[in-house]
Coordinates of C-alpha atoms in Angstrom, one line a residue:
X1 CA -17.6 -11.5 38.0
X2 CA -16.4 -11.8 41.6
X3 CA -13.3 -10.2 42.7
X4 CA -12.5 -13.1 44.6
X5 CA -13.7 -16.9 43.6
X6 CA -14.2 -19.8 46.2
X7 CA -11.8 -22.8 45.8
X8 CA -11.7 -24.5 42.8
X9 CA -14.2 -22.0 41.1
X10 CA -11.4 -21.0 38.5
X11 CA -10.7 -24.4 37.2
X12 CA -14.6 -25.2 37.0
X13 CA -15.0 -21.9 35.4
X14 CA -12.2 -22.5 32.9
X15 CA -13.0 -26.2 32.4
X16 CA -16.9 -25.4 31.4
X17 CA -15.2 -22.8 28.7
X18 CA -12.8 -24.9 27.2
X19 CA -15.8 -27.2 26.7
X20 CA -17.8 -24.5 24.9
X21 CA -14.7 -24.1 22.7
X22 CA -14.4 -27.5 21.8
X23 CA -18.2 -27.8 21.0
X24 CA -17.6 -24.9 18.7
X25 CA -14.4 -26.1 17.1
X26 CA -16.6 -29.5 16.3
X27 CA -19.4 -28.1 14.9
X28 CA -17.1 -25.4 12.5
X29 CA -15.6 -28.9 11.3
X30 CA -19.0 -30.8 10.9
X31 CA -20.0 -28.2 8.6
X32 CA -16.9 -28.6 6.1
X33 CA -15.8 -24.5 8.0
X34 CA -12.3 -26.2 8.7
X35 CA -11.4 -29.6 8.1
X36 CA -9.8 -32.5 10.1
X37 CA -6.5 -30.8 10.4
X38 CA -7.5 -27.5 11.5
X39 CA -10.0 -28.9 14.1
X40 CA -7.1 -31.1 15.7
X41 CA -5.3 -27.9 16.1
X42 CA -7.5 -25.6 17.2
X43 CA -8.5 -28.2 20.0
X44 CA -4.7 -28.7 21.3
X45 CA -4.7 -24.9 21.6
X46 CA -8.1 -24.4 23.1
X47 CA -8.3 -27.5 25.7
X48 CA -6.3 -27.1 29.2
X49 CA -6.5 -23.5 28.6
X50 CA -5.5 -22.7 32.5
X51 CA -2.4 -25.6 32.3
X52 CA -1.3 -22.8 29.2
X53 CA -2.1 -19.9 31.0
X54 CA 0.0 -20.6 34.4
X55 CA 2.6 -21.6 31.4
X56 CA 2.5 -17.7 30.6
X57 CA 3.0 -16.5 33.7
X58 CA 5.5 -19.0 34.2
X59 CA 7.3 -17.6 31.0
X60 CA 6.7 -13.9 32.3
X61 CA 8.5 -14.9 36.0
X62 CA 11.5 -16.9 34.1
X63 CA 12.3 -13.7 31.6
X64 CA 11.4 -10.7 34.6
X65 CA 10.9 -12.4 38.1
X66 CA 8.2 -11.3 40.6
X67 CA 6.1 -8.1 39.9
X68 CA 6.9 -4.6 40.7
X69 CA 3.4 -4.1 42.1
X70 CA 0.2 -5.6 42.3
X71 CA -1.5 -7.0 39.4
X72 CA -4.7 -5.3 38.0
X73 CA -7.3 -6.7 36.4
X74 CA -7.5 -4.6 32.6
X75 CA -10.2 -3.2 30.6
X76 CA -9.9 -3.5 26.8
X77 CA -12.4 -0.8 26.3
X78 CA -11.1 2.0 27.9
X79 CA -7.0 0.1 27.4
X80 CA -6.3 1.4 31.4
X81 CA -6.2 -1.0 34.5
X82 CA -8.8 -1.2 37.2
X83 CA -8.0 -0.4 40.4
X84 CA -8.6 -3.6 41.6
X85 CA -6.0 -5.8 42.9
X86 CA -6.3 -9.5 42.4
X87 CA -5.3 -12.8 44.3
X88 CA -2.7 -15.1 42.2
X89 CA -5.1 -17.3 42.4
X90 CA -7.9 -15.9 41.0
X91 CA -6.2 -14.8 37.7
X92 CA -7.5 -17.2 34.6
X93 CA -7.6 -16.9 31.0
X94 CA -11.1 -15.6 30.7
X95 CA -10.0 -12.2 31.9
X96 CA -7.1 -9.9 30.8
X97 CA -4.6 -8.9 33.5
X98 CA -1.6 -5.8 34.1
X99 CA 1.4 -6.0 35.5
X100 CA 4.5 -4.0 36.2
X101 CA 8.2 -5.8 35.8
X102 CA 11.4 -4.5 36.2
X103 CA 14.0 -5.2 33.2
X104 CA 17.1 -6.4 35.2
X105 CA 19.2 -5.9 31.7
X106 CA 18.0 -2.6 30.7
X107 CA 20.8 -0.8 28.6
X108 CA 19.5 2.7 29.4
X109 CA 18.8 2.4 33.3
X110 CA 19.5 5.3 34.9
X111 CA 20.9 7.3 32.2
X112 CA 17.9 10.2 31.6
X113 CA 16.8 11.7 34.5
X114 CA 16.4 15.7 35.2
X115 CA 16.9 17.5 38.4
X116 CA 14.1 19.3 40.6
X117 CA 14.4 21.7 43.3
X118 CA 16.3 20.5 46.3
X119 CA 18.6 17.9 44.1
X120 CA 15.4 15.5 43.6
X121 CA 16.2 13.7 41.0
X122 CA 13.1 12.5 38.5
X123 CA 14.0 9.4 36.0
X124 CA 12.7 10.8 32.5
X125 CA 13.4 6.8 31.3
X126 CA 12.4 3.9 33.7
X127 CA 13.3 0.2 33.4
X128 CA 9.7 -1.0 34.3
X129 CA 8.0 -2.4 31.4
X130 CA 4.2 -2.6 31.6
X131 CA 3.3 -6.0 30.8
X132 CA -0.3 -6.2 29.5
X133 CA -1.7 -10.4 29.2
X134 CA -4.6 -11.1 26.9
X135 CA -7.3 -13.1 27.6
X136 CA -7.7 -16.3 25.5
X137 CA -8.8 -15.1 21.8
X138 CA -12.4 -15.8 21.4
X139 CA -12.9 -18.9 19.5
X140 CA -15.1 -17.0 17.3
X141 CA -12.4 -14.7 16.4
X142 CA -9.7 -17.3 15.8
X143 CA -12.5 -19.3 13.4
X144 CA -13.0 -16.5 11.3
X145 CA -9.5 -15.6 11.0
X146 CA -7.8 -18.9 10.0
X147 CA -11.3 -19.5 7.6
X148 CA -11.2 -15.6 6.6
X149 CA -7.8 -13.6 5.8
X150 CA -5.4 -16.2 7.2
X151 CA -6.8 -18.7 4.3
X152 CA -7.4 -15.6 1.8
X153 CA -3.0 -15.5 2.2
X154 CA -3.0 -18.6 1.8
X155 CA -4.8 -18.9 -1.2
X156 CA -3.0 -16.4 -2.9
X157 CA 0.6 -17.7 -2.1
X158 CA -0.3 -21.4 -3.3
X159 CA -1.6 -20.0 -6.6
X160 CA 1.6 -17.7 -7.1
X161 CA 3.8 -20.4 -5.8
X162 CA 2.0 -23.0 -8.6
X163 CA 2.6 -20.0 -11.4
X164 CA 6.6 -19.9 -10.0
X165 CA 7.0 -23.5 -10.2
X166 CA 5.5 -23.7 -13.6
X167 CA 6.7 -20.4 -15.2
X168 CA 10.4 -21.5 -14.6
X169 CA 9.4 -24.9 -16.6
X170 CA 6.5 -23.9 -19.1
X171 CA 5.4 -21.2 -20.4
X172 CA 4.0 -18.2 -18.7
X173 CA 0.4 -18.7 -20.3
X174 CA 0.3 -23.2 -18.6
X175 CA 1.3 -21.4 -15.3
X176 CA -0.7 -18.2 -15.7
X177 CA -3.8 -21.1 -16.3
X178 CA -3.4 -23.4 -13.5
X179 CA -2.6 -20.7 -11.4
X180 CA -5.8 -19.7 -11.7
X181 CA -7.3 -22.9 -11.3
X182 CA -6.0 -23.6 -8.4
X183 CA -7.0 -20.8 -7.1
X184 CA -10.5 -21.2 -7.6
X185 CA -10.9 -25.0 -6.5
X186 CA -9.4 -23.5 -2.9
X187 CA -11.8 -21.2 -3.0
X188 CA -14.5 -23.5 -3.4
X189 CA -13.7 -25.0 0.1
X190 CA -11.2 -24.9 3.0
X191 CA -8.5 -26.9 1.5
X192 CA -4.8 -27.8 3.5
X193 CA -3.3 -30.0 1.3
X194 CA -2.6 -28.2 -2.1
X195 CA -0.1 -30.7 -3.4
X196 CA -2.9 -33.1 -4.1
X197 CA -5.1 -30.7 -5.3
X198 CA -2.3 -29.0 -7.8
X199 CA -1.3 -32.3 -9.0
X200 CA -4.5 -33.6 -9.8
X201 CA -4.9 -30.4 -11.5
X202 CA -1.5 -30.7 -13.4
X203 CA -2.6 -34.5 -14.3
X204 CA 0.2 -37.2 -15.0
X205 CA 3.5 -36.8 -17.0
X206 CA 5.0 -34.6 -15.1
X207 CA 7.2 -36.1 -12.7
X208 CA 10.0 -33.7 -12.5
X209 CA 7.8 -30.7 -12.3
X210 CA 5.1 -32.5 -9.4
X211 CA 8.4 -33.1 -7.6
X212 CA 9.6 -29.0 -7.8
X213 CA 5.7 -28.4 -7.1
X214 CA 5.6 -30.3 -3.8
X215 CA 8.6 -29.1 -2.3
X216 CA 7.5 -25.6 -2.6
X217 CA 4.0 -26.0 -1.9
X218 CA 5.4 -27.9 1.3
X219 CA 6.8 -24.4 2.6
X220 CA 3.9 -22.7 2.5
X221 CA 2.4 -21.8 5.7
X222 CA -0.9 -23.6 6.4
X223 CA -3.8 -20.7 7.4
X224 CA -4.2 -23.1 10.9
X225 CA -0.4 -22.5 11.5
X226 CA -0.7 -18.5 11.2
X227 CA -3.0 -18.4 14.4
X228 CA -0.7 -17.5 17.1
X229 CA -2.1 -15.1 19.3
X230 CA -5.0 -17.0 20.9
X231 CA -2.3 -16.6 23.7
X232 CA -1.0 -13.5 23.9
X233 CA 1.2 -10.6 26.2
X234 CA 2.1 -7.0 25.5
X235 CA 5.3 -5.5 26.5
X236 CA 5.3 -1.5 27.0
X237 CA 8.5 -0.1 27.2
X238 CA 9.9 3.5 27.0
X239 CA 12.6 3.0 24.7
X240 CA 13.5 0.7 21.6
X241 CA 17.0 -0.4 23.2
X242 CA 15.2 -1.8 25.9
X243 CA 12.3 -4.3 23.8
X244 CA 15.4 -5.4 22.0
X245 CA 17.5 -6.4 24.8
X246 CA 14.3 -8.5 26.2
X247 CA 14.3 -10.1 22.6
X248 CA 17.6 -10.8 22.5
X249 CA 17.6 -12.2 26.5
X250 CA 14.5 -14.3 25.6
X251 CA 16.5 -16.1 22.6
X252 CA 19.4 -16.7 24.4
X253 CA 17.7 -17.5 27.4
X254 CA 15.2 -20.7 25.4
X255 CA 16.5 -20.6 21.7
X256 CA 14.9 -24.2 21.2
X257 CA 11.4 -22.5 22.3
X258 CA 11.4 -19.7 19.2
X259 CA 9.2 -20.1 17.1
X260 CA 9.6 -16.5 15.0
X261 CA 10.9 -13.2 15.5
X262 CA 9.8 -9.8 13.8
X263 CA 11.1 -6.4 14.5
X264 CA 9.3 -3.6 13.0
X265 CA 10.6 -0.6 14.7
X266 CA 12.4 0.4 11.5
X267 CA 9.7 -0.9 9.0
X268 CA 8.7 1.8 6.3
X269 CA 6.9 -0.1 4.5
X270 CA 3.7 -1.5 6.1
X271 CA 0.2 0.0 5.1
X272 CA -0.1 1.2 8.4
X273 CA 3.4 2.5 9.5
X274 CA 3.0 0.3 12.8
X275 CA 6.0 0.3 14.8
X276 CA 6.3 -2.9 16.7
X277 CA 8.7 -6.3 17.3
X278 CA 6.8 -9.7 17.6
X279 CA 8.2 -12.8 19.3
X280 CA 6.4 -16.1 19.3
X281 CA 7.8 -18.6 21.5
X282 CA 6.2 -22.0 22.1
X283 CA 5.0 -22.8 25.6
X284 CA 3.5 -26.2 24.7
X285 CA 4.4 -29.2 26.7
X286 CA 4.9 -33.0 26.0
X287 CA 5.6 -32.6 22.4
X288 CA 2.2 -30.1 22.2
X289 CA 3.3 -27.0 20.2
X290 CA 1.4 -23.9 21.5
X291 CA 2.5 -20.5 20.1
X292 CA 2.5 -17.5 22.4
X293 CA 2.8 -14.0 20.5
X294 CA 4.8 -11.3 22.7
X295 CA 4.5 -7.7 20.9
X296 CA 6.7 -5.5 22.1
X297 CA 6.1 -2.1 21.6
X298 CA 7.2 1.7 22.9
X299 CA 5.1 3.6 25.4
X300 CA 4.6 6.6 23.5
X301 CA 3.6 4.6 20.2
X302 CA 1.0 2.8 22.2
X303 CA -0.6 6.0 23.3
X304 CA -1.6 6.7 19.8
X305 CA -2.7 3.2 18.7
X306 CA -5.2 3.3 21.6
X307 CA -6.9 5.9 20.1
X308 CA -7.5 4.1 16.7
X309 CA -8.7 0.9 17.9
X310 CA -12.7 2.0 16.4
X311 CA -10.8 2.5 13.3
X312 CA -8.9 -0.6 13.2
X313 CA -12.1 -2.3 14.2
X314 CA -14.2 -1.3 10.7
X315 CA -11.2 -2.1 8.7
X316 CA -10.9 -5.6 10.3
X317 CA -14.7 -6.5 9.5
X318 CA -14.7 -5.1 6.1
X319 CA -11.3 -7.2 5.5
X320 CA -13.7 -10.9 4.3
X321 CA -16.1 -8.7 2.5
X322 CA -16.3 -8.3 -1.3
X323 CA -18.3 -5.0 -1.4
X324 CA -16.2 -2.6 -3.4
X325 CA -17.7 0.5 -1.4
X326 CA -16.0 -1.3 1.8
X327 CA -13.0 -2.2 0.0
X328 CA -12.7 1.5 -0.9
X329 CA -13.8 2.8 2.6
X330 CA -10.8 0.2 4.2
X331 CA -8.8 1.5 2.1
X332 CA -9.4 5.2 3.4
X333 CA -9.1 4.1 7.2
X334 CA -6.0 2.7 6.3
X335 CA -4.3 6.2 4.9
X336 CA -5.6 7.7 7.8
X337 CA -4.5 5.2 9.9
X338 CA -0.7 5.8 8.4
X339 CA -1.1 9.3 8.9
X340 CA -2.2 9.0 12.9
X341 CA 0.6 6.8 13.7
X342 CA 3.0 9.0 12.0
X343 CA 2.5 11.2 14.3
X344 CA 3.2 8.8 17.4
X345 CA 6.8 8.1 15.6
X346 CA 7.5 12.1 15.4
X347 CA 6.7 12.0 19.2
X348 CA 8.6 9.3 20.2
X349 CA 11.9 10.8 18.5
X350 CA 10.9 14.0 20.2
X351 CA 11.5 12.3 23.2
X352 CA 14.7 10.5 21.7
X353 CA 16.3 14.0 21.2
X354 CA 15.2 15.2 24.5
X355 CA 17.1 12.3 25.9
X356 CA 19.6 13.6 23.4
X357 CA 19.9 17.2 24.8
X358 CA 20.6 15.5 28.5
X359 CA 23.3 12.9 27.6
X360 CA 25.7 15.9 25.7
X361 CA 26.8 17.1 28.8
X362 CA 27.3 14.3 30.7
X363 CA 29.2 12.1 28.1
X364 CA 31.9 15.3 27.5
X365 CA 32.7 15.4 31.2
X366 CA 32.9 11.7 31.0
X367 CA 35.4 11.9 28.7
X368 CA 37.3 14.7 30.4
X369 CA 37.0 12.3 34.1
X370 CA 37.9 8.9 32.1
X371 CA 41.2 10.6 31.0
X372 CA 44.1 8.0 31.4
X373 CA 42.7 5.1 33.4
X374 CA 40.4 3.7 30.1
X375 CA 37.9 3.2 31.9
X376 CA 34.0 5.3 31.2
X377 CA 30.7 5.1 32.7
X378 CA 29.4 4.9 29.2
X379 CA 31.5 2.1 28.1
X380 CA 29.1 -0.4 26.3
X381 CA 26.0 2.1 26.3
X382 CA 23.9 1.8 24.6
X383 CA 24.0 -1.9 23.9
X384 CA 25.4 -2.7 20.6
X385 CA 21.8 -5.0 19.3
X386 CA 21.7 -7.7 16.8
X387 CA 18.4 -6.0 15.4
X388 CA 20.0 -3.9 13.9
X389 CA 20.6 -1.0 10.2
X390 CA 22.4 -3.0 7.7
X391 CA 26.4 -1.9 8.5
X392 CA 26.3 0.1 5.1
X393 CA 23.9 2.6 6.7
X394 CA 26.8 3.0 9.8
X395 CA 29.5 3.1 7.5
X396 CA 28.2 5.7 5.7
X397 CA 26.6 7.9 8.4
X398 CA 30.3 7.9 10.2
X399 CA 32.4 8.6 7.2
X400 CA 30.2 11.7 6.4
X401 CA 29.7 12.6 10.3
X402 CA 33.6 12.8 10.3
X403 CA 33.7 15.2 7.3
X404 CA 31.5 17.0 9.2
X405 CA 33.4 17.4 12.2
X406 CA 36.3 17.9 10.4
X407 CA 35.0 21.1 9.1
X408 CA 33.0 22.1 12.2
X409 CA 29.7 21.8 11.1
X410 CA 29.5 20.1 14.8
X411 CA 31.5 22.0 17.1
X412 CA 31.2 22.0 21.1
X413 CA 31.5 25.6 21.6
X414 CA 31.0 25.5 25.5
X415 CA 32.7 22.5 26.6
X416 CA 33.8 22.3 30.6
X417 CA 37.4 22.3 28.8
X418 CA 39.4 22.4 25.7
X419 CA 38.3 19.5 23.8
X420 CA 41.0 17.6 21.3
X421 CA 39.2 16.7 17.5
X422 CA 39.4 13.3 18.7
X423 CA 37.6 13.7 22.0
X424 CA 34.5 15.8 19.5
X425 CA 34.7 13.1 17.2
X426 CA 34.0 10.2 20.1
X427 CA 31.6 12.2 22.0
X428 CA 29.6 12.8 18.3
X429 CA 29.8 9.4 17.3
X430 CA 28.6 7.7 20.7
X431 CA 25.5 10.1 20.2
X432 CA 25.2 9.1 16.6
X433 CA 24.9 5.7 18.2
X434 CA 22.6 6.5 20.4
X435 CA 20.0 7.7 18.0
X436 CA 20.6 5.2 15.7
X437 CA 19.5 2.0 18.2
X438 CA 16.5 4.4 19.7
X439 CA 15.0 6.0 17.2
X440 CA 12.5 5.0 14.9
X441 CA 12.8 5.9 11.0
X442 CA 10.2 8.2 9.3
X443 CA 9.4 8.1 5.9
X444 CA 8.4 11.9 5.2
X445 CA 11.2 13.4 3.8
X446 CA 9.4 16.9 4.9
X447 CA 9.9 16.4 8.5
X448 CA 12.8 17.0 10.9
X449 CA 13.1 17.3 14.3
X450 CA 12.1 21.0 15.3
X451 CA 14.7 22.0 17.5
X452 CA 17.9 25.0 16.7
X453 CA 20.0 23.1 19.4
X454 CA 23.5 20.5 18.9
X455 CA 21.3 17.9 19.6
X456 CA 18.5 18.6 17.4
X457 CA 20.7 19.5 14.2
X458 CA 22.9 15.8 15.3
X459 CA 19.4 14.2 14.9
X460 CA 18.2 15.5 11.8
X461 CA 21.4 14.7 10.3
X462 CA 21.3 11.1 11.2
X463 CA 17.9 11.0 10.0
X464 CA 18.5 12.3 6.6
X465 CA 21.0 10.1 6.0
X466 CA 18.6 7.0 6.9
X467 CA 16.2 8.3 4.9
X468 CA 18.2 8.6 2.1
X469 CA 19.8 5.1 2.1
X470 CA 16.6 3.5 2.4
X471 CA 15.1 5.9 -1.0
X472 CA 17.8 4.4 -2.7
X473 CA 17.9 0.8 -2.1
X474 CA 13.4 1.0 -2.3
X475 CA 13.9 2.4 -5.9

């Protein structure tokens, strides 16, 4: 492909593609693959694929302004940019792109840094955020996903959706049957309108019950509607804080342009203990809906799920087959899959108690400087975040980290002065706040943070009490 294209080589090049795509999209609904509905949507998101992708960028310049530096073209294979700088106008969808933005609202900025020789000053924590854009997904993908596991979901909520309806009228065995009816028929083909299926399994004389039966069914998501990445951006940041406060700026910033919002930096309970927050806004035009997923994701995390793409890879393609012996080999990668990323969430906390080990200092002389004017450079750090512990787990972490104060299990013992229980207790509970909005949640109870320091033994004992609350209330 040419580092530079002739004019109007981009839009013929893009135009000849979204062609292919709708040939494609056709034929999957000629041959009963998808039907009528699922075709009209796949076309909307696949046709005047360069009007959506300048409405990406567009989206990217509204949230972070102009780039930091030039922007790379990116290599999925090797997940690293190529030195190769690219005109604005050359960028398309065909081709994934990198670029470097600076978050204007970053909570942190500034605040971690270590001095060199000669008072240079080196930012351990940065405010750029690493903005990797997709390519459009291959139309091949998207078909097998929305045909594949996306209708496979599907499937399985309809039927237990049919067997809640019914079990709350009937009895358990009527639900248990047409549940499994219903199942089967929409397995037999691609099927988006289960009401009419369901009722004509159901047959007449049951008015009130067809009634409770639509209206549920009606909520479940359609398998076209859970294909929302064929645009896509990743946003690599260095801290937690920082993805939540581009969340939160995106909401506030075009609430009637959210589609969904996921945060998974505390989630303990996925498979694959995958660490990430999802927003899908809609960058659709003229009453077109067109989902864009943003995942936002920490630096040090992404470091480790580079290195278990190949697994992810076999897992996917064994995910629409029936062989046991691939079920059972899935099921392996996926264990060891938990286990690998594990370790990127011990090393990102690492780096959270390093960060740890550099604020002490600095936020006891802060009190001692702030004394009698109110006023502290620390004031409103880190941003308090909507995404958030439940307030039980706050509660209950400072009621026990002032028992512990109280009888000096945390104790500065070389403070620049004389430090008053109240000044200890609102130095420890800022850095109690601290780790609770940038640290990530680990679910071996084995584990702590290996360090014999304040900082470390603060950390740990957050930690434990997380880990606790959550035992309980998962029991």
């Amino acid at each position: 492909m040419p580092s530079s294209y002739s004019e109007g080589y981009v839009a013929d090049l893009v135009a000849e593609h979204d062609r292919k795509n709708l040939v494609a999209i056709e034929k999957a609904r000629e041959t009963g693959r998808i039907n009528d509905e699922a075709a009209k949507y796949l076309s909307e998101l696949y046709s005047d694929s360069l009007v959506w992708f300048q409405e990406v960028f567009y989206f990217l310049g509204k949230c972070f302004g102009a780039p930091k530096a030039p922007v790379m073209r990116y290599d999925y294979a090797t997940d690293s940019a190529i030195e190769e700088p690219i005109k604005i106008s050359d960028i398309n969808p065909l081709s994934p792109y990198i670029v470097h933005h600076r978050l204007d609202a970053d909570p942190m900025r500034n605040q971690f840094f270590t001095s060199g020789v000669g008072h240079k000053i080196d930012l351990a924590v940065s405010s750029i955020v690493t903005v990797i854009v997709g390519a459009q997904k291959n139309i091949d993908r998207a078909l097998d996903k929305i045909t594949g596991k996306y209708y496979a979901a599907y499937v399985e909520e309809v039927a237990n959706t049919v067997y809640r309806v019914i079990s709350a009228d009937e009895r358990e065995s009527s639900a248990r049957a047409v549940s499994d009816k219903i199942r089967a028929k929409l397995n037999e083909k691609y099927i988006s309108t289960p009401s009419e299926t369901v009722l004509a399994i159901i047959g007449s004389g049951h008015e009130k019950l067809a009634v409770d039966l639509v209206r549920a069914l009606d909520k479940v998501e359609r398998p076209r509607m859970r294909l929302q990445d064929v645009w896509r951006v990743k946003c690599l940041f260095d801290l937690i804080p920082q993805a939540r406060t581009f969340i939160e700026r995106v909401c506030d910033m075009m609430p009637d342009r959210i589609l969904s919002v996921r945060d998974n930096f505390y989630d303990m309970k996925n498979p694959r203990n995958y660490r990430d927050a999802k927003l899908v806004i809609d960058i659709g035009k003229n009453g077109r809906v067109v989902p864009m997923e943003i995942i936002c994701q920490v630096r040090t995390f992404f470091e480790f799920e580079k290195q278990t793409h190949g697994h992810y890879e076999i897992s996917r393609k064994s995910e629409n087959k029936k062989s046991k012996q691939l079920a059972t080999a899935s099921a392996k990668i996926e264990r060891e899959l938990a286990d690998f990323m594990e370790r990127g969430v011990k090393e990102y906390n690492l780096m959270i108690c390093q960060c740890l080990e550099d604020l002490f200092d600095r936020v006891g002389w802060n009190i001692l400087y702030s004394q009698g004017n109110g006023v502290s450079m620390f004031d409103g750090f880190p941003k308090q975040c909507k995404l958030y512990y439940p307030q039980k787990i706050l509660d209950i972490i400072g009621e026990k980290l002032d028992n512990a104060i109280e009888n000096e299990v945390f104790r500065f013992k070389n403070a620049p002065a004389t430090l008053t229980m109240a000044q200890e207790s609102e130095i420890f509970h800022f850095m109690a706040r601290f780790i609770l909005v940038a640290a990530m949640p680990y679910p071996q109870n084995d584990w702590a943070v290996p360090l014999d320091t304040m900082a470390g033994k603060l950390f740990n004992f957050v930690m434990t009490e997380v880990q606790r609350y959550y035992k309980k209330t998962t029991k």
